[in-house]
Amino acid sequence: MLVAYEDFVRARSGLERADFLAEVTDPHLFIPSLNPVGAPEEPTSFATMRFAPGAARPAPREGAMIIPVRKRRDSNAFAMMITLGRAPNNDLVIPDQRVSKFHAYFRKLGQQWTINDANSMNGTWVGAQRISSDRSAALQSGASIRLAETLEMIFLLPEELYERLQAG
């Protein structure tokens, strides 16, 4: 579930490192700004819009968001992957029309986290590299992930998330 970053910080601001890491065991996606303008209030429309480079886009909403990368118990039948998309049955729901209803998925293979594009219309990037649906991209803590060329997220393991909270 998306949470305002300032609420996440406020709830954990007094925790020592060991207490933080005991409470926060999953990686998180830090989203500097999320622009849900154009997203349906009710999940009735599943059309994905393709944005042309240079096309006018609405200004992003202020306020950073954060979401844990973990499987929801009631989300979907894909046990080996953590799904990300606009549809409400995904593990990670991003309410933005640029995001496909099933856009990408995460996997943990041993200690390594990976992401795959799920044949989305507007694409998935790790750093400057667009990833294809037939190949996974390894993720390091601090990796930049972009959905649809414009929605930026940062993948953070709990240790680095704690360090960033301490740094302000």
Coordinates of C-alpha atoms in Angstrom, one line a residue:
M1 CA 0.0 0.0 0.0
L2 CA 1.3 3.5 -0.9
V3 CA 2.1 5.6 2.1
A4 CA 3.1 9.2 2.3
Y5 CA 6.9 9.2 2.9
E6 CA 6.6 11.8 5.7
D7 CA 4.2 9.5 7.5
F8 CA 6.6 6.6 7.1
V9 CA 9.4 8.7 8.5
R10 CA 7.3 10.1 11.4
A11 CA 6.3 6.6 12.5
R12 CA 9.9 5.4 12.6
S13 CA 11.9 8.5 13.5
G14 CA 12.8 7.4 17.0
L15 CA 13.8 3.9 16.2
E16 CA 17.4 2.7 16.7
R17 CA 19.0 0.8 13.8
A18 CA 18.3 -2.7 15.2
D19 CA 14.6 -1.8 16.0
F20 CA 14.1 -0.3 12.5
L21 CA 15.6 -3.4 10.8
A22 CA 13.4 -5.7 12.9
E23 CA 10.3 -3.7 11.9
V24 CA 11.2 -3.0 8.3
T25 CA 12.3 -6.3 6.7
D26 CA 11.2 -5.8 3.1
P27 CA 12.8 -3.6 0.4
H28 CA 10.8 -0.4 -0.4
L29 CA 10.2 1.7 -3.5
F30 CA 10.6 5.4 -2.8
I31 CA 8.6 7.4 -5.3
P32 CA 9.7 11.1 -5.2
S33 CA 6.4 12.2 -6.8
L34 CA 3.4 10.3 -8.0
N35 CA 1.0 11.8 -10.5
P36 CA -2.4 10.1 -10.3
V37 CA -4.1 12.7 -12.5
G38 CA -6.1 10.9 -15.1
A39 CA -6.4 7.7 -13.1
P40 CA -9.9 6.5 -12.6
E41 CA -11.4 6.9 -9.2
E42 CA -13.1 3.5 -9.6
P43 CA -11.0 0.8 -11.3
T44 CA -13.3 0.6 -14.3
S45 CA -11.0 1.8 -17.1
F46 CA -8.0 -0.4 -18.0
A47 CA -6.8 1.5 -21.0
T48 CA -3.1 2.3 -20.9
M49 CA -2.1 5.6 -22.5
R50 CA 1.1 5.8 -24.5
F51 CA 3.0 9.1 -24.0
A52 CA 5.1 10.4 -26.9
P53 CA 8.5 12.0 -26.0
G54 CA 8.0 15.7 -25.5
A55 CA 4.3 15.5 -25.0
A56 CA 2.7 17.8 -22.4
R57 CA 2.1 16.1 -19.1
P58 CA 0.4 17.3 -16.0
A59 CA 2.7 18.6 -13.2
P60 CA 3.4 15.9 -10.6
R61 CA 1.7 16.1 -7.3
E62 CA 3.9 17.2 -4.5
G63 CA 4.8 14.7 -1.8
A64 CA 6.9 11.6 -1.9
M65 CA 5.4 8.2 -1.4
I66 CA 6.8 4.8 -0.3
I67 CA 5.6 1.2 -0.8
P68 CA 7.0 -2.0 0.6
V69 CA 8.0 -4.6 -2.0
R70 CA 6.2 -7.7 -0.7
K71 CA 3.5 -10.1 -1.6
R72 CA -0.1 -9.3 -0.4
R73 CA -2.0 -12.3 0.9
D74 CA -5.2 -11.6 -1.1
S75 CA -3.7 -10.1 -4.3
N76 CA -3.2 -12.7 -7.0
A77 CA -2.2 -16.3 -7.8
F78 CA 1.4 -15.6 -8.9
A79 CA 3.2 -16.9 -5.8
M80 CA 6.7 -16.6 -7.2
M81 CA 6.5 -12.9 -8.2
I82 CA 5.5 -9.6 -6.6
T83 CA 3.4 -7.9 -9.2
L84 CA 3.3 -4.2 -9.9
G85 CA 0.6 -2.4 -11.9
R86 CA -2.4 -0.2 -11.9
A87 CA -5.1 -2.9 -11.4
P88 CA -6.2 -3.5 -7.8
N89 CA -5.2 -7.2 -7.8
N90 CA -1.5 -6.4 -8.0
D91 CA 0.8 -6.7 -5.0
L92 CA 2.0 -3.1 -5.6
V93 CA -0.7 -0.8 -6.9
I94 CA 0.4 2.4 -8.6
P95 CA -2.7 4.5 -9.5
D96 CA -1.3 6.2 -12.6
Q97 CA -2.6 5.9 -16.2
R98 CA 0.9 5.6 -17.6
V99 CA 1.3 2.3 -15.7
S100 CA -0.2 -0.8 -17.3
K101 CA -2.7 -2.8 -15.4
F102 CA 0.1 -5.5 -14.9
H103 CA 3.3 -3.6 -15.7
A104 CA 6.2 -5.4 -14.1
Y105 CA 7.1 -7.9 -11.4
F106 CA 9.8 -8.4 -8.8
R107 CA 11.5 -11.7 -7.8
K108 CA 13.9 -12.6 -5.0
L109 CA 16.4 -15.2 -6.2
G110 CA 18.5 -16.1 -3.2
Q111 CA 19.7 -12.8 -1.9
Q112 CA 19.4 -11.0 -5.3
W113 CA 16.3 -9.0 -6.2
T114 CA 15.3 -8.7 -9.9
I115 CA 12.6 -6.9 -11.9
N116 CA 11.0 -7.9 -15.2
D117 CA 8.8 -5.9 -17.4
A118 CA 5.4 -7.7 -18.0
N119 CA 5.1 -6.7 -21.6
S120 CA 3.9 -3.3 -20.6
M121 CA 2.9 -0.7 -23.2
N122 CA 5.0 2.1 -21.9
G123 CA 8.1 0.2 -20.7
T124 CA 10.3 -0.3 -17.6
W125 CA 13.8 0.9 -17.1
V126 CA 16.5 0.2 -14.6
G127 CA 18.9 3.1 -14.7
A128 CA 19.3 4.1 -18.4
Q129 CA 18.6 0.5 -19.6
R130 CA 15.1 -0.5 -20.9
I131 CA 14.4 -4.0 -19.8
S132 CA 12.4 -6.5 -21.9
S133 CA 9.8 -8.9 -20.8
D134 CA 12.1 -11.9 -21.6
R135 CA 15.0 -10.7 -19.4
S136 CA 15.3 -9.8 -15.8
A137 CA 17.4 -6.9 -14.4
A138 CA 19.3 -7.3 -11.2
L139 CA 18.5 -4.6 -8.6
Q140 CA 21.0 -3.1 -6.2
S141 CA 19.9 -0.9 -3.3
G142 CA 19.5 2.6 -4.6
A143 CA 18.7 1.5 -8.2
S144 CA 16.6 3.9 -10.2
I145 CA 13.5 2.3 -11.7
R146 CA 11.3 4.1 -14.2
L147 CA 7.9 3.1 -15.4
A148 CA 6.6 4.6 -18.7
E149 CA 9.7 6.7 -19.0
T150 CA 8.4 9.3 -16.5
L151 CA 7.4 7.6 -13.2
E152 CA 10.7 7.4 -11.2
M153 CA 11.2 5.1 -8.2
I154 CA 14.2 4.1 -6.1
F155 CA 14.6 0.5 -4.9
L156 CA 15.9 0.5 -1.3
L157 CA 16.9 -2.4 0.9
P158 CA 16.0 -1.9 4.6
E159 CA 19.6 -1.0 5.6
E160 CA 19.9 1.8 3.0
L161 CA 16.4 3.0 3.8
Y162 CA 17.5 3.4 7.4
E163 CA 20.6 5.3 6.4
R164 CA 18.6 7.6 4.2
L165 CA 16.2 8.3 7.0
Q166 CA 19.1 9.2 9.3
A167 CA 20.6 11.5 6.8
G168 CA 17.4 13.4 6.4

